XYZ file of C-alpha atoms in Angstrom:
337
model
C 6.792 19.032 -3.529
C 6.933 15.246 -3.159
C 4.482 13.253 -5.281
C 2.424 10.299 -4.003
C 0.321 7.912 -6.100
C -2.442 6.047 -4.291
C -3.369 2.952 -6.303
C -6.368 0.785 -5.314
C -7.991 3.945 -3.964
C -11.662 4.704 -3.418
C -13.515 7.918 -2.636
C -12.973 7.587 1.109
C -9.239 7.147 0.573
C -9.209 10.169 -1.694
C -11.067 12.296 0.845
C -8.829 11.262 3.764
C -5.459 11.535 2.056
C -6.332 14.703 0.141
C -7.094 16.485 3.399
C -3.966 15.155 5.101
C -1.662 15.917 2.167
C -2.869 19.422 1.392
C 0.064 21.866 1.035
C 2.457 19.003 1.881
C 2.404 16.504 -0.967
C 1.060 16.273 -4.484
C -1.378 13.349 -4.615
C -2.616 11.288 -7.539
C -5.437 8.791 -6.994
C -5.898 5.729 -9.185
C -8.840 3.384 -8.684
C -7.116 0.461 -10.391
C -4.293 -1.679 -9.079
C -0.765 -1.257 -10.415
C -0.528 -4.014 -13.013
C 0.480 -4.566 -16.586
C -2.635 -2.980 -18.035
C -2.151 0.327 -16.225
C -1.131 3.218 -18.470
C 1.262 5.415 -16.527
C 1.558 9.050 -17.535
C 4.931 10.787 -17.542
C 3.820 12.699 -14.475
C 2.980 9.495 -12.617
C 6.384 8.028 -13.438
C 7.984 10.849 -11.426
C 6.274 9.792 -8.179
C 8.349 9.625 -5.006
C 5.896 7.369 -3.160
C 3.589 4.538 -4.237
C 0.801 3.482 -1.893
C -1.289 0.431 -2.721
C -3.153 -2.635 -1.530
C -2.613 -6.367 -2.047
C -3.874 -6.597 -5.639
C -1.140 -4.312 -6.984
C 1.890 -6.199 -8.343
C 5.058 -4.303 -7.511
C 7.633 -6.308 -9.424
C 10.780 -4.908 -10.977
C 9.198 -4.525 -14.436
C 6.722 -2.002 -13.039
C 8.866 -0.421 -10.361
C 11.682 0.493 -12.748
C 9.279 2.808 -14.572
C 9.295 5.136 -11.555
C 12.492 7.171 -11.831
C 12.206 8.982 -8.474
C 10.692 6.244 -6.319
C 11.829 6.387 -2.681
C 9.082 4.695 -0.699
C 6.378 2.060 -1.093
C 3.678 2.594 1.543
C 1.553 -0.536 1.607
C -1.982 -0.258 2.900
C -1.886 -3.863 4.083
C 0.311 -6.074 6.254
C 1.557 -8.659 3.752
C 4.251 -7.709 1.245
C 4.511 -10.815 -0.946
C 3.347 -8.686 -3.907
C 6.503 -6.546 -3.708
C 9.901 -7.385 -5.254
C 11.841 -6.800 -2.049
C 15.200 -7.743 -3.595
C 14.769 -5.064 -6.261
C 13.812 -2.494 -3.615
C 16.892 -3.322 -1.575
C 19.157 -2.913 -4.606
C 17.604 0.430 -5.510
C 17.354 1.758 -1.964
C 13.557 1.922 -2.061
C 12.064 1.634 1.408
C 8.949 -0.487 1.974
C 6.565 0.051 4.878
C 3.295 -1.653 5.763
C 0.127 -0.931 7.730
C 1.285 -3.218 10.492
C -1.205 -4.230 13.207
C -4.151 -2.353 11.694
C -6.492 -5.346 11.848
C -5.254 -7.854 14.387
C -8.554 -8.183 16.233
C -10.565 -7.596 13.049
C -9.086 -10.582 11.205
C -9.085 -12.776 14.316
C -12.812 -12.149 14.847
C -13.545 -12.990 11.228
C -11.484 -16.164 11.453
C -13.515 -17.256 14.443
C -16.668 -16.417 12.516
C -15.573 -18.782 9.754
C -14.947 -21.502 12.332
C -18.501 -21.176 13.661
C -19.932 -20.963 10.155
C -18.274 -24.153 8.945
C -18.933 -26.188 12.096
C -22.571 -25.092 12.434
C -23.597 -24.898 8.738
C -24.762 -21.311 9.103
C -24.335 -20.137 5.495
C -25.495 -23.416 3.961
C -28.682 -23.564 6.018
C -29.480 -19.934 5.237
C -28.949 -20.373 1.490
C -31.155 -23.468 1.462
C -33.829 -21.644 3.429
C -34.083 -18.624 1.145
C -33.950 -20.885 -1.928
C -36.852 -22.870 -0.479
C -35.012 -26.137 -0.747
C -37.569 -28.932 -0.509
C -35.377 -31.570 1.089
C -34.078 -31.354 4.653
C -30.276 -31.631 4.656
C -28.364 -32.683 7.714
C -27.354 -29.506 9.552
C -26.036 -31.284 12.648
C -23.032 -29.309 13.788
C -20.060 -29.694 16.087
C -19.575 -27.978 19.458
C -16.478 -25.899 20.063
C -16.101 -26.459 23.789
C -13.279 -28.851 24.586
C -11.952 -28.921 21.044
C -8.360 -28.183 19.995
C -7.415 -25.249 17.768
C -4.042 -25.270 16.022
C -2.767 -21.848 14.974
C -0.079 -21.745 12.298
C 1.661 -18.418 12.785
C 1.088 -17.059 16.280
C 1.872 -13.440 15.480
C -0.356 -10.490 16.264
C -3.464 -11.923 14.557
C -2.838 -15.491 15.660
C -2.424 -14.311 19.251
C -5.778 -12.518 19.149
C -7.467 -15.637 17.804
C -5.857 -17.703 20.556
C -7.352 -15.404 23.199
C -10.828 -15.617 21.665
C -10.608 -19.405 21.443
C -9.457 -19.730 25.053
C -12.576 -17.898 26.226
C -14.682 -20.496 24.408
C -13.058 -23.321 26.338
C -10.825 -24.396 23.465
C -7.356 -25.906 23.847
C -4.843 -23.947 21.753
C -1.770 -25.310 19.984
C 0.708 -23.027 18.254
C 3.308 -23.405 15.526
C 5.756 -20.517 15.229
C 9.477 -19.801 15.304
C 8.994 -17.338 18.164
C 7.076 -18.346 21.289
C 4.720 -15.860 22.938
C 5.480 -16.127 26.662
C 2.362 -14.127 27.600
C 0.135 -16.635 25.800
C 1.974 -19.527 27.398
C 1.301 -18.064 30.841
C -2.242 -16.714 30.414
C -3.980 -19.209 28.144
C -1.562 -22.144 28.366
C -0.894 -22.268 24.626
C 1.226 -25.291 23.749
C 3.841 -24.874 21.026
C 4.375 -27.971 18.905
C 5.784 -28.985 15.519
C 3.672 -28.433 12.411
C 3.008 -32.145 11.961
C 1.923 -32.592 15.580
C -0.347 -29.570 15.330
C -2.045 -30.985 12.242
C -2.505 -34.426 13.812
C -3.956 -33.173 17.106
C -6.097 -30.234 16.029
C -9.837 -30.234 15.414
C -9.478 -26.820 13.800
C -6.413 -25.508 11.965
C -6.170 -21.769 11.262
C -3.461 -20.166 9.121
C -2.007 -16.775 10.053
C 1.473 -16.828 8.514
C 2.795 -14.305 5.996
C 3.461 -15.760 2.546
C 7.169 -16.269 1.859
C 9.243 -18.233 -0.630
C 9.734 -20.902 2.013
C 6.100 -21.590 2.935
C 4.428 -21.626 -0.480
C 1.984 -24.570 -0.394
C 2.826 -25.164 3.246
C -0.369 -27.195 3.400
C -0.258 -29.866 0.690
C -1.362 -33.471 0.129
C 1.108 -34.768 2.698
C 0.100 -32.304 5.407
C -3.646 -32.667 4.807
C -3.280 -36.437 5.181
C -2.075 -35.869 8.753
C -5.283 -34.126 9.803
C -8.297 -35.760 11.433
C -11.219 -36.628 9.169
C -13.385 -34.525 11.490
C -11.061 -31.486 11.312
C -11.570 -28.218 9.465
C -9.060 -25.740 8.071
C -9.387 -21.935 8.077
C -7.351 -19.540 5.929
C -7.545 -15.765 6.256
C -3.851 -15.211 5.487
C -2.786 -15.874 1.881
C -4.273 -18.348 -0.580
C -0.914 -19.634 -1.725
C -0.217 -21.127 1.706
C -2.511 -23.998 0.694
C -2.239 -26.151 -2.416
C -5.772 -25.681 -3.764
C -5.743 -28.916 -5.749
C -4.713 -30.879 -2.656
C -7.382 -29.155 -0.551
C -10.072 -29.810 -3.151
C -9.234 -33.510 -3.140
C -9.168 -33.657 0.675
C -12.564 -31.963 0.946
C -14.106 -34.030 -1.841
C -12.904 -37.404 -0.548
C -13.539 -36.710 3.136
C -9.906 -36.563 4.219
C -10.982 -33.539 6.263
C -14.447 -32.322 7.275
C -14.552 -28.768 5.931
C -12.875 -25.447 5.240
C -13.422 -21.708 5.684
C -11.467 -19.655 3.147
C -11.269 -15.891 2.930
C -8.341 -16.121 0.510
C -7.657 -18.286 -2.531
C -4.687 -18.899 -4.765
C -4.439 -16.372 -7.602
C -7.417 -14.562 -6.089
C -6.919 -11.509 -8.305
C -8.638 -13.540 -11.021
C -11.762 -13.320 -8.866
C -11.456 -9.906 -7.222
C -10.050 -7.877 -10.124
C -12.818 -7.015 -12.564
C -10.318 -5.838 -15.195
C -9.228 -9.437 -15.775
C -12.771 -10.308 -16.770
C -12.484 -7.852 -19.644
C -9.078 -8.879 -20.927
C -8.239 -12.545 -20.475
C -4.995 -12.144 -22.437
C -3.241 -11.253 -19.195
C -3.940 -14.694 -17.707
C -1.240 -17.358 -17.950
C -1.683 -21.141 -17.747
C -1.279 -21.117 -13.953
C -3.964 -18.445 -13.532
C -6.421 -20.272 -15.777
C -5.873 -23.493 -13.825
C -6.520 -21.656 -10.552
C -9.701 -20.072 -11.897
C -11.077 -23.552 -12.581
C -9.962 -24.922 -9.207
C -11.317 -21.931 -7.302
C -14.641 -22.238 -9.103
C -14.915 -25.908 -8.202
C -13.966 -25.463 -4.558
C -16.651 -22.812 -4.039
C -19.288 -25.357 -5.100
C -18.457 -27.824 -2.323
C -21.062 -27.934 0.449
C -18.455 -28.330 3.185
C -16.670 -25.100 2.251
C -17.402 -21.470 3.073
C -15.604 -19.006 0.782
C -15.567 -15.226 1.242
C -13.900 -12.623 -1.030
C -10.933 -11.521 1.124
C -12.983 -9.417 3.545
C -11.535 -10.477 6.913
C -9.832 -7.069 7.188
C -12.919 -5.127 6.140
C -14.381 -3.184 9.056
C -14.897 0.549 9.436
C -12.451 0.630 12.316
C -9.732 -1.290 10.474
C -10.036 0.787 7.311
C -9.667 3.950 9.346
C -6.557 2.554 10.997
C -5.111 1.625 7.595
C -5.435 5.230 6.435
C -3.983 6.664 9.629
C -1.052 4.233 9.792
C -0.258 4.725 6.098
C -0.127 8.492 6.353
C 1.915 8.310 9.550
C 4.342 5.953 7.775
C 4.772 8.458 4.940
C 5.188 11.417 7.278
C 7.683 9.530 9.433
C 9.769 8.555 6.412
C 10.128 12.132 5.211
C 10.945 13.181 8.788
C 13.822 10.696 8.773
C 12.141 8.247 11.158
C 11.301 5.051 9.259
C 8.386 3.153 10.832
C 6.831 -0.228 10.093
C 9.489 -1.097 7.521
C 9.372 -4.658 6.197
C 13.139 -5.106 5.714
């Protein structure tokens, strides 16, 4: 019987996959992410399938411990946490939960746009804290503004449709042009620099690759309007945090809505709070930067929850199990390479 380890699993995952796998696969459930402080038993090292979320680090040092590994079934869309080159060399297939949360993430992204432009979180926090002074909560209307979407894939396309219905002009930056969006909502595809210069709102929806690390840096932020805001629900490493902090502090741009941060595992992974020895110089630097950026009044930061709806989580489970079943049936689905 094939063995599957579900890392980053909770009780709902355990209940769903246990029922689906009964009499088919042997399942092991691990609450923690796969990282260097995980103690793998000999039984776990014999697993045929690993299933995990974004916080697990599937580099060659960890993957080589699994002698029978055939498949990595990601319960997310991004795969920047996986050593794809190693998997290719070893013949390990990698599949993702593609398209589970297109509308979910797009809706959240639009929520961040409204929050930043209308001071929703800041006004609420001041209200419940009984702030004595009266800050300026004057916001900015969306109608007639220009939204630039970096990465017009499935999520970016959904955001474009939402924006269009609010009377917003949409610009897109992507290698592939979506003809349906060009026809129905008149999206205009432009270069990255032109998008940054013309947009009132910039929203990132690109996967993280070796080529777009720190895509948004000092140079790119300098191109944006002083009245513009930037939204990131993709991957934290797409933006140079130090550059963004400076831009927000000095008024180069108006504000930001961030659901992801660089090195965000230092925030989301409680294990790191108990054993700081696993943090390198880069991680420590990012902890300090992330802490400082959350204190800025023109920033809204959320803990990577854009994907987190009941509907999306259910789809993640269903797509993941279907990916596993399809692989063992000889019909690979949602493979990332």
